[in-house]
mmCIF file of C-alpha atoms and ligand atoms in Angstrom:
data_model
loop_
_atom_site.group_PDB
_atom_site.id
_atom_site.type_symbol
_atom_site.label_atom_id
_atom_site.label_comp_id
_atom_site.label_asym_id
_atom_site.label_seq_id
_atom_site.Cartn_x
_atom_site.Cartn_y
_atom_site.Cartn_z
ATOM 1 C CA UNK A 1 86.911 84.636 85.444
ATOM 2 C CA UNK A 2 83.862 83.182 87.078
ATOM 3 C CA UNK A 3 81.683 83.838 90.345
ATOM 4 C CA UNK A 4 79.222 80.995 90.760
ATOM 5 C CA UNK A 5 79.525 80.343 87.266
ATOM 6 C CA UNK A 6 78.914 84.061 85.695
ATOM 7 C CA UNK A 7 81.882 85.730 84.146
ATOM 8 C CA UNK A 8 82.936 88.498 86.005
ATOM 9 C CA UNK A 9 85.784 91.134 86.108
ATOM 10 C CA UNK A 10 87.688 92.513 89.503
ATOM 11 C CA UNK A 11 86.642 96.082 88.176
ATOM 12 C CA UNK A 12 83.947 97.399 85.935
ATOM 13 C CA UNK A 13 83.015 100.759 84.807
ATOM 14 C CA UNK A 14 79.392 101.892 85.679
ATOM 15 C CA UNK A 15 77.274 102.073 82.749
ATOM 16 C CA UNK A 16 76.554 105.813 83.473
ATOM 17 C CA UNK A 17 80.145 106.670 83.278
ATOM 18 C CA UNK A 18 80.133 108.259 86.773
ATOM 19 C CA UNK A 19 81.875 105.463 88.865
ATOM 20 C CA UNK A 20 83.832 102.420 88.799
ATOM 21 C CA UNK A 21 82.440 99.291 90.562
ATOM 22 C CA UNK A 22 84.834 96.925 92.275
ATOM 23 C CA UNK A 23 84.802 93.764 94.552
ATOM 24 C CA UNK A 24 85.274 94.877 98.117
ATOM 25 C CA UNK A 25 88.056 92.034 98.584
ATOM 26 C CA UNK A 26 87.923 92.475 102.585
ATOM 27 C CA UNK A 27 84.740 90.398 102.539
ATOM 28 C CA UNK A 28 86.030 87.486 100.732
ATOM 29 C CA UNK A 29 85.727 84.535 100.538
ATOM 30 C CA UNK A 30 82.619 84.819 103.229
ATOM 31 C CA UNK A 31 80.865 88.035 101.847
ATOM 32 C CA UNK A 32 80.416 89.209 98.267
ATOM 33 C CA UNK A 33 80.102 93.047 98.571
ATOM 34 C CA UNK A 34 80.667 95.358 95.509
ATOM 35 C CA UNK A 35 81.853 98.983 96.132
ATOM 36 C CA UNK A 36 80.867 101.980 93.807
ATOM 37 C CA UNK A 37 83.733 104.290 93.847
ATOM 38 C CA UNK A 38 82.601 107.788 92.552
ATOM 39 C CA UNK A 39 85.609 110.001 93.531
ATOM 40 C CA UNK A 40 89.332 110.284 93.676
ATOM 41 C CA UNK A 41 88.912 110.263 97.458
ATOM 42 C CA UNK A 42 86.795 106.984 97.220
ATOM 43 C CA UNK A 43 89.327 105.460 95.069
ATOM 44 C CA UNK A 44 92.395 106.380 97.556
ATOM 45 C CA UNK A 45 90.396 105.014 100.311
ATOM 46 C CA UNK A 46 89.709 101.747 98.589
ATOM 47 C CA UNK A 47 93.526 101.196 97.539
ATOM 48 C CA UNK A 48 94.507 102.305 101.004
ATOM 49 C CA UNK A 49 92.363 99.863 102.865
ATOM 50 C CA UNK A 50 92.790 97.132 100.383
ATOM 51 C CA UNK A 51 89.291 96.747 99.094
ATOM 52 C CA UNK A 52 91.172 96.486 95.775
ATOM 53 C CA UNK A 53 94.727 95.251 96.154
ATOM 54 C CA UNK A 54 97.224 93.513 93.697
ATOM 55 C CA UNK A 55 99.764 95.659 91.690
ATOM 56 C CA UNK A 56 97.787 95.570 88.293
ATOM 57 C CA UNK A 57 94.273 96.288 89.741
ATOM 58 C CA UNK A 58 95.686 98.870 92.004
ATOM 59 C CA UNK A 59 96.921 100.555 88.637
ATOM 60 C CA UNK A 60 93.836 100.255 86.815
ATOM 61 C CA UNK A 61 91.745 101.466 89.866
ATOM 62 C CA UNK A 62 94.050 104.724 90.043
ATOM 63 C CA UNK A 63 93.639 105.372 86.405
ATOM 64 C CA UNK A 64 89.666 105.629 87.066
ATOM 65 C CA UNK A 65 90.610 107.976 90.254
ATOM 66 C CA UNK A 66 92.464 110.376 87.512
ATOM 67 C CA UNK A 67 89.324 110.002 85.155
ATOM 68 C CA UNK A 68 87.018 110.655 88.055
ATOM 69 C CA UNK A 69 89.065 113.766 89.035
ATOM 70 C CA UNK A 70 88.822 114.965 85.650
ATOM 71 C CA UNK A 71 85.018 115.292 85.971
ATOM 72 C CA UNK A 72 85.336 117.662 89.018
ATOM 73 C CA UNK A 73 88.556 119.788 87.968
ATOM 74 C CA UNK A 74 90.673 118.691 84.833
ATOM 75 C CA UNK A 75 93.169 121.620 85.148
ATOM 76 C CA UNK A 76 96.845 120.576 85.375
ATOM 77 C CA UNK A 77 97.251 121.613 89.077
ATOM 78 C CA UNK A 78 94.353 119.472 90.144
ATOM 79 C CA UNK A 79 95.411 116.375 88.171
ATOM 80 C CA UNK A 80 99.162 116.737 89.503
ATOM 81 C CA UNK A 81 97.802 116.733 92.907
ATOM 82 C CA UNK A 82 95.590 113.874 92.270
ATOM 83 C CA UNK A 83 98.354 111.742 91.047
ATOM 84 C CA UNK A 84 100.679 112.676 94.060
ATOM 85 C CA UNK A 85 97.733 111.830 96.331
ATOM 86 C CA UNK A 86 96.955 108.546 94.801
ATOM 87 C CA UNK A 87 100.817 107.332 94.177
ATOM 88 C CA UNK A 88 101.406 107.988 97.892
ATOM 89 C CA UNK A 89 98.769 105.573 99.196
ATOM 90 C CA UNK A 90 100.650 102.221 98.321
ATOM 91 C CA UNK A 91 104.297 103.042 97.700
ATOM 92 C CA UNK A 92 105.841 99.689 96.557
ATOM 93 C CA UNK A 93 103.536 98.524 93.645
ATOM 94 C CA UNK A 94 105.085 100.579 90.684
ATOM 95 C CA UNK A 95 101.748 99.894 88.685
ATOM 96 C CA UNK A 96 100.018 102.766 90.545
ATOM 97 C CA UNK A 97 102.539 105.437 89.574
ATOM 98 C CA UNK A 98 102.873 103.920 86.009
ATOM 99 C CA UNK A 99 99.181 104.191 85.509
ATOM 100 C CA UNK A 100 98.521 107.620 86.901
ATOM 101 C CA UNK A 101 101.431 108.799 85.004
ATOM 102 C CA UNK A 102 100.183 107.172 81.786
ATOM 103 C CA UNK A 103 96.809 108.838 82.275
ATOM 104 C CA UNK A 104 98.473 112.475 82.619
ATOM 105 C CA UNK A 105 100.691 112.153 79.714
ATOM 106 C CA UNK A 106 97.674 111.079 77.457
ATOM 107 C CA UNK A 107 95.211 113.408 79.078
ATOM 108 C CA UNK A 108 97.248 116.475 78.978
ATOM 109 C CA UNK A 109 97.540 117.223 75.510
ATOM 110 C CA UNK A 110 93.656 117.613 75.388
ATOM 111 C CA UNK A 111 91.956 120.689 76.068
ATOM 112 C CA UNK A 112 90.577 121.002 79.525
ATOM 113 C CA UNK A 113 86.985 120.666 78.649
ATOM 114 C CA UNK A 114 87.600 117.333 76.671
ATOM 115 C CA UNK A 115 89.717 115.901 79.171
ATOM 116 C CA UNK A 116 87.088 114.036 81.185
ATOM 117 C CA UNK A 117 85.857 111.955 78.202
ATOM 118 C CA UNK A 118 89.215 111.412 77.062
ATOM 119 C CA UNK A 119 90.397 109.996 80.500
ATOM 120 C CA UNK A 120 87.133 107.882 81.049
ATOM 121 C CA UNK A 121 88.108 106.039 77.569
ATOM 122 C CA UNK A 122 91.696 105.710 78.375
ATOM 123 C CA UNK A 123 90.945 104.316 81.795
ATOM 124 C CA UNK A 124 88.590 101.621 79.946
ATOM 125 C CA UNK A 125 91.396 100.996 77.426
ATOM 126 C CA UNK A 126 93.766 100.328 80.282
ATOM 127 C CA UNK A 127 91.502 97.969 81.984
ATOM 128 C CA UNK A 128 90.889 96.243 78.361
ATOM 129 C CA UNK A 129 94.933 96.110 78.012
ATOM 130 C CA UNK A 130 95.351 94.602 81.326
ATOM 131 C CA UNK A 131 92.985 91.506 80.586
ATOM 132 C CA UNK A 132 94.847 91.152 77.098
ATOM 133 C CA UNK A 133 98.202 91.246 78.815
ATOM 134 C CA UNK A 134 97.405 88.799 81.348
ATOM 135 C CA UNK A 135 95.832 86.254 78.759
ATOM 136 C CA UNK A 136 99.056 86.339 76.968
ATOM 137 C CA UNK A 137 101.166 85.853 80.240
ATOM 138 C CA UNK A 138 98.929 82.849 80.644
ATOM 139 C CA UNK A 139 99.618 81.395 77.354
ATOM 140 C CA UNK A 140 103.429 81.731 77.658
ATOM 141 C CA UNK A 141 103.247 80.294 81.226
ATOM 142 C CA UNK A 142 101.059 77.315 79.826
ATOM 143 C CA UNK A 143 103.870 76.170 77.744
ATOM 144 C CA UNK A 144 106.009 76.091 80.880
ATOM 145 C CA UNK A 145 103.579 74.075 82.689
ATOM 146 C CA UNK A 146 103.060 71.669 79.993
ATOM 147 C CA UNK A 147 107.047 71.227 79.421
ATOM 148 C CA UNK A 148 107.071 70.593 83.144
ATOM 149 C CA UNK A 149 104.187 67.774 83.011
ATOM 150 C CA UNK A 150 105.916 66.361 80.149
ATOM 151 C CA UNK A 151 108.892 65.824 82.325
ATOM 152 C CA UNK A 152 106.704 63.864 84.689
ATOM 153 C CA UNK A 153 104.331 61.681 82.668
ATOM 154 C CA UNK A 154 101.257 59.980 84.384
ATOM 155 C CA UNK A 155 101.731 62.347 87.479
ATOM 156 C CA UNK A 156 99.862 65.206 88.839
ATOM 157 C CA UNK A 157 101.826 68.689 88.317
ATOM 158 C CA UNK A 158 102.300 70.580 91.641
ATOM 159 C CA UNK A 159 102.509 74.426 91.654
ATOM 160 C CA UNK A 160 103.106 76.404 94.504
ATOM 161 C CA UNK A 161 101.961 80.075 94.890
ATOM 162 C CA UNK A 162 102.292 82.922 97.337
ATOM 163 C CA UNK A 163 99.764 85.668 98.118
ATOM 164 C CA UNK A 164 97.012 86.300 95.389
ATOM 165 C CA UNK A 165 98.513 87.005 91.840
ATOM 166 C CA UNK A 166 95.079 85.900 90.387
ATOM 167 C CA UNK A 167 92.180 87.644 88.775
ATOM 168 C CA UNK A 168 91.463 89.451 91.716
ATOM 169 C CA UNK A 169 94.828 90.867 91.698
ATOM 170 C CA UNK A 170 94.274 92.458 88.200
ATOM 171 C CA UNK A 171 90.976 93.206 86.144
ATOM 172 C CA UNK A 172 90.898 89.390 84.943
ATOM 173 C CA UNK A 173 92.986 86.169 84.567
ATOM 174 C CA UNK A 174 95.578 87.295 87.003
ATOM 175 C CA UNK A 175 99.514 87.002 86.504
ATOM 176 C CA UNK A 176 100.627 84.032 88.427
ATOM 177 C CA UNK A 177 97.417 82.082 88.184
ATOM 178 C CA UNK A 178 96.791 82.992 84.394
ATOM 179 C CA UNK A 179 98.922 79.911 83.471
ATOM 180 C CA UNK A 180 97.247 77.790 85.834
ATOM 181 C CA UNK A 181 93.696 78.722 84.677
ATOM 182 C CA UNK A 182 95.078 78.062 81.060
ATOM 183 C CA UNK A 183 96.426 74.751 81.944
ATOM 184 C CA UNK A 184 93.142 73.653 83.829
ATOM 185 C CA UNK A 185 91.143 74.511 80.897
ATOM 186 C CA UNK A 186 93.091 72.534 78.272
ATOM 187 C CA UNK A 187 92.762 69.557 80.800
ATOM 188 C CA UNK A 188 96.261 69.403 82.255
ATOM 189 C CA UNK A 189 96.243 67.580 85.675
ATOM 190 C CA UNK A 190 97.442 70.051 87.946
ATOM 191 C CA UNK A 191 97.080 71.036 91.695
ATOM 192 C CA UNK A 192 97.963 74.010 93.465
ATOM 193 C CA UNK A 193 99.608 74.545 96.964
ATOM 194 C CA UNK A 194 98.430 77.755 98.151
ATOM 195 C CA UNK A 195 100.424 79.553 100.879
ATOM 196 C CA UNK A 196 97.833 81.221 103.271
ATOM 197 C CA UNK A 197 100.102 84.551 103.242
ATOM 198 C CA UNK A 198 100.084 86.001 106.765
ATOM 199 C CA UNK A 199 99.639 88.492 107.894
ATOM 200 C CA UNK A 200 96.475 89.097 105.684
ATOM 201 C CA UNK A 201 95.933 85.740 104.311
ATOM 202 C CA UNK A 202 95.596 86.841 100.614
ATOM 203 C CA UNK A 203 96.267 82.989 99.782
ATOM 204 C CA UNK A 204 94.041 81.537 102.144
ATOM 205 C CA UNK A 205 90.931 83.940 101.750
ATOM 206 C CA UNK A 206 91.441 84.860 97.950
ATOM 207 C CA UNK A 207 93.504 82.334 95.785
ATOM 208 C CA UNK A 208 91.719 79.609 97.528
ATOM 209 C CA UNK A 209 88.282 81.190 96.596
ATOM 210 C CA UNK A 210 89.218 82.094 93.115
ATOM 211 C CA UNK A 211 90.750 78.396 92.329
ATOM 212 C CA UNK A 212 87.583 76.954 94.092
ATOM 213 C CA UNK A 213 85.395 79.251 91.796
ATOM 214 C CA UNK A 214 87.176 77.636 88.667
ATOM 215 C CA UNK A 215 87.313 74.116 89.901
ATOM 216 C CA UNK A 216 91.027 74.064 89.919
ATOM 217 C CA UNK A 217 92.291 71.313 92.629
ATOM 218 C CA UNK A 218 94.168 73.076 95.445
ATOM 219 C CA UNK A 219 95.464 72.901 98.946
ATOM 220 C CA UNK A 220 95.761 75.686 101.400
ATOM 221 C CA UNK A 221 98.860 75.357 103.478
ATOM 222 C CA UNK A 222 100.542 77.333 106.436
ATOM 223 C CA UNK A 223 103.416 79.670 104.960
ATOM 224 C CA UNK A 224 105.982 77.788 106.693
ATOM 225 C CA UNK A 225 105.006 74.049 104.939
ATOM 226 C CA UNK A 226 106.329 75.199 101.562
ATOM 227 C CA UNK A 227 109.997 74.215 102.299
ATOM 228 C CA UNK A 228 109.090 71.142 103.705
ATOM 229 C CA UNK A 229 107.061 70.101 100.697
ATOM 230 C CA UNK A 230 109.757 71.071 98.089
ATOM 231 C CA UNK A 231 112.421 68.770 100.212
ATOM 232 C CA UNK A 232 109.933 65.828 99.544
ATOM 233 C CA UNK A 233 109.503 66.456 95.731
ATOM 234 C CA UNK A 234 105.725 67.614 96.136
ATOM 235 C CA UNK A 235 106.647 70.923 94.278
ATOM 236 C CA UNK A 236 107.430 70.874 90.677
ATOM 237 C CA UNK A 237 107.427 74.630 90.122
ATOM 238 C CA UNK A 238 106.716 77.958 91.919
ATOM 239 C CA UNK A 239 104.895 80.875 90.282
ATOM 240 C CA UNK A 240 104.175 84.143 92.041
ATOM 241 C CA UNK A 241 103.594 87.769 90.868
ATOM 242 C CA UNK A 242 105.345 90.686 91.552
ATOM 243 C CA UNK A 243 104.769 94.369 92.843
ATOM 244 C CA UNK A 244 108.035 95.661 91.188
ATOM 245 C CA UNK A 245 110.906 94.232 89.101
ATOM 246 C CA UNK A 246 114.197 96.280 88.825
ATOM 247 C CA UNK A 247 116.407 96.566 85.681
ATOM 248 C CA UNK A 248 118.439 93.550 86.939
ATOM 249 C CA UNK A 249 115.595 91.475 87.729
ATOM 250 C CA UNK A 250 115.384 91.717 91.529
ATOM 251 C CA UNK A 251 111.843 91.018 92.344
ATOM 252 C CA UNK A 252 109.831 92.602 95.308
ATOM 253 C CA UNK A 253 106.371 90.837 96.092
ATOM 254 C CA UNK A 254 104.493 89.927 99.082
ATOM 255 C CA UNK A 255 106.520 89.218 102.256
ATOM 256 C CA UNK A 256 107.636 85.651 102.423
ATOM 257 C CA UNK A 257 108.294 85.436 98.976
ATOM 258 C CA UNK A 258 112.072 85.407 99.405
ATOM 259 C CA UNK A 259 111.881 82.582 101.718
ATOM 260 C CA UNK A 260 110.082 80.416 99.205
ATOM 261 C CA UNK A 261 112.748 81.308 96.425
ATOM 262 C CA UNK A 262 115.402 80.177 98.770
ATOM 263 C CA UNK A 263 113.663 77.072 99.394
ATOM 264 C CA UNK A 264 113.378 76.348 95.801
ATOM 265 C CA UNK A 265 116.925 77.110 95.103
ATOM 266 C CA UNK A 266 118.015 74.808 97.777
ATOM 267 C CA UNK A 267 115.766 72.186 96.155
ATOM 268 C CA UNK A 268 116.256 72.564 92.537
ATOM 269 C CA UNK A 269 112.589 73.745 91.932
ATOM 270 C CA UNK A 270 111.885 76.217 89.273
ATOM 271 C CA UNK A 271 110.955 79.649 90.542
ATOM 272 C CA UNK A 272 109.106 81.778 88.169
ATOM 273 C CA UNK A 273 107.617 85.208 88.557
ATOM 274 C CA UNK A 274 104.590 86.252 86.200
ATOM 275 C CA UNK A 275 104.485 90.042 85.361
ATOM 276 C CA UNK A 276 103.188 92.443 83.010
ATOM 277 C CA UNK A 277 105.946 94.801 81.966
ATOM 278 C CA UNK A 278 103.946 97.589 83.460
ATOM 279 C CA UNK A 279 105.798 96.005 87.032
ATOM 280 C CA UNK A 280 109.262 96.480 85.470
ATOM 281 C CA UNK A 281 110.922 99.595 87.071
ATOM 282 C CA UNK A 282 113.896 99.937 84.891
ATOM 283 C CA UNK A 283 114.735 103.059 86.943
ATOM 284 C CA UNK A 284 116.099 100.744 89.608
ATOM 285 C CA UNK A 285 118.807 98.300 89.764
ATOM 286 C CA UNK A 286 119.387 97.030 93.353
ATOM 287 C CA UNK A 287 116.020 95.915 94.686
ATOM 288 C CA UNK A 288 117.090 95.642 98.256
ATOM 289 C CA UNK A 289 118.545 99.133 98.410
ATOM 290 C CA UNK A 290 116.167 101.102 96.270
ATOM 291 C CA UNK A 291 112.611 100.069 96.699
ATOM 292 C CA UNK A 292 110.625 101.312 99.458
ATOM 293 C CA UNK A 293 108.938 98.628 101.288
ATOM 294 C CA UNK A 294 105.469 99.553 102.568
ATOM 295 C CA UNK A 295 105.013 98.876 106.515
ATOM 296 C CA UNK A 296 101.661 98.373 107.158
ATOM 297 C CA UNK A 297 99.675 98.445 110.541
ATOM 298 C CA UNK A 298 100.845 96.240 113.433
ATOM 299 C CA UNK A 299 97.130 95.081 113.763
ATOM 300 C CA UNK A 300 97.213 93.047 110.599
ATOM 301 C CA UNK A 301 99.683 90.882 112.766
ATOM 302 C CA UNK A 302 97.992 91.057 116.105
ATOM 303 C CA UNK A 303 94.609 90.290 114.954
ATOM 304 C CA UNK A 304 92.875 88.054 112.375
ATOM 305 C CA UNK A 305 89.278 88.118 110.888
ATOM 306 C CA UNK A 306 87.070 85.242 110.071
ATOM 307 C CA UNK A 307 83.427 83.725 110.646
ATOM 308 C CA UNK A 308 82.594 83.039 114.262
ATOM 309 C CA UNK A 309 80.047 80.168 115.122
ATOM 310 C CA UNK A 310 77.015 82.088 114.229
ATOM 311 C CA UNK A 311 78.180 83.289 110.841
ATOM 312 C CA UNK A 312 79.396 86.792 111.819
ATOM 313 C CA UNK A 313 82.726 88.256 110.422
ATOM 314 C CA UNK A 314 84.661 88.944 113.627
ATOM 315 C CA UNK A 315 87.822 89.967 114.546
ATOM 316 C CA UNK A 316 90.064 88.379 117.035
ATOM 317 C CA UNK A 317 93.066 89.027 119.081
ATOM 318 C CA UNK A 318 96.129 86.679 118.330
ATOM 319 C CA UNK A 319 98.878 87.556 120.937
ATOM 320 C CA UNK A 320 99.302 89.293 124.380
ATOM 321 C CA UNK A 321 98.135 92.967 124.149
ATOM 322 C CA UNK A 322 101.558 94.326 125.336
ATOM 323 C CA UNK A 323 103.580 92.441 122.723
ATOM 324 C CA UNK A 324 104.641 94.915 119.752
ATOM 325 C CA UNK A 325 104.587 93.683 116.240
ATOM 326 C CA UNK A 326 105.873 94.707 112.885
ATOM 327 C CA UNK A 327 104.369 94.386 109.474
ATOM 328 C CA UNK A 328 106.895 94.951 106.423
ATOM 329 C CA UNK A 329 104.393 94.147 103.755
ATOM 330 C CA UNK A 330 106.867 93.171 100.861
ATOM 331 C CA UNK A 331 110.346 91.803 100.580
ATOM 332 C CA UNK A 332 112.876 91.431 97.631
ATOM 333 C CA UNK A 333 114.117 88.290 96.001
ATOM 334 C CA UNK A 334 117.566 88.845 94.287
ATOM 335 C CA UNK A 335 117.471 87.972 90.687
ATOM 336 C CA UNK A 336 119.975 85.092 91.039
ATOM 337 C CA UNK A 337 117.045 83.200 92.593
ATOM 338 C CA UNK A 338 114.657 83.565 89.967
ATOM 339 C CA UNK A 339 114.302 80.960 87.011
ATOM 340 C CA UNK A 340 112.720 83.408 84.678
ATOM 341 C CA UNK A 341 110.052 86.230 84.346
ATOM 342 C CA UNK A 342 106.793 85.259 82.555
ATOM 343 C CA UNK A 343 105.686 88.541 80.775
ATOM 344 C CA UNK A 344 103.124 89.222 77.854
ATOM 345 C CA UNK A 345 106.370 89.034 75.520
ATOM 346 C CA UNK A 346 107.417 85.518 76.566
ATOM 347 C CA UNK A 347 109.594 84.140 79.332
ATOM 348 C CA UNK A 348 112.647 86.482 79.951
ATOM 349 C CA UNK A 349 115.792 85.828 82.228
ATOM 350 C CA UNK A 350 115.947 87.964 85.310
ATOM 351 C CA UNK A 351 119.042 89.640 84.085
ATOM 352 C CA UNK A 352 119.778 93.356 82.975
ATOM 353 C CA UNK A 353 120.587 92.155 79.159
ATOM 354 C CA UNK A 354 117.059 90.353 78.791
ATOM 355 C CA UNK A 355 114.983 93.336 80.630
ATOM 356 C CA UNK A 356 117.041 96.487 79.362
ATOM 357 C CA UNK A 357 118.147 95.270 76.065
HETATM 358 O O1 MRU B 401 99.276 93.555 99.288
HETATM 359 P P1 MRU B 401 98.792 93.090 98.213
HETATM 360 O O2 MRU B 401 97.635 92.039 98.528
HETATM 361 O O3 MRU B 401 98.484 94.268 97.273
HETATM 362 O O4 MRU B 401 99.728 92.066 97.582
HETATM 363 C C1 MRU B 401 99.813 91.492 96.324
HETATM 364 C C2 MRU B 401 101.079 90.912 95.889
HETATM 365 O O5 MRU B 401 101.859 90.757 96.480
HETATM 366 C C3 MRU B 401 100.830 90.086 94.508
HETATM 367 O O6 MRU B 401 101.634 89.204 94.386
HETATM 368 C C4 MRU B 401 101.325 91.404 93.435
HETATM 369 O O7 MRU B 401 100.795 92.457 93.641
HETATM 370 C C5 MRU B 401 101.149 90.684 92.311
HETATM 371 S S1 MRU B 401 99.369 90.820 91.524
HETATM 372 C C6 MRU B 401 99.176 89.919 89.963
#
């Protein structure tokens, strides 16, 4: 998608083939910072500290981590260790272990001296594949948006989204926002309610910025406002992304997603989840019992970062110094609350038959 009118991907391979260049998303929307990751350690830091985040982008960045490891030591033991080390840094997004496993499966049959070259090419192919998959999700989601708009002729379509599942969370297009971008490009009159998404505010900082860069009408709302807007008929459908979807259709996504699904269910608002098939974890069934929920630092809850009056990025404390805070980063929405999964193959029901069949 575009930054200041120029096409840009969230991740680009350095032309020299010795690093991958990512946007350091901690600076957005106030600072445009690029980071050059030239080792598996740098990749792990970037994923763990959320310079890059969003399940598909985490996966492709980790694939480059394996490729960078191959430049140093491409032996089996070193690759196994690099995979284990990368996989543990953000445990909930299944795309991470999916991508590193795929890298190892395809690199291992190569002679050790050929692995670095093969791994670099494979990571690049995975990046391109991510773009194609998300474009296909956008096409299938566009049909849903057009159908919803046809049911409300003469009225702007209102979509609500949570967190950031836009192009910054992928290599390009995004998942939940891909249908929005496609719809905007074909002239559909639509508007996006953007949940701010406490505690890290990916909605307020990243989704709002992305949509603004593309000229998509949007409004940032406090996370607690969505239910009220649904009760008053101001949300036509909800589209979110996911970090892991089980074989029976339970959806794990950014904390707060479940509450939106409950409110949507209570108000008859369709609740869609846009996911590449790399986010499906068919080895799991019961999302609540089986998915590991990442617990992040309490500081993300107790403090917030923004621009001060002199234009400096500043962190300020929000609560009494002695008050403990908890920070579960994801929650699980049961399949019964999910209207459908928008995948690259089309819209699937959140049922074992549709996902495992
Ligand atoms: O903690 P984050 O910012 O990595 O969480 C991102 C989300 O929850 C997204 O909705 C999900 O990864 C899907 S991204 C297409």
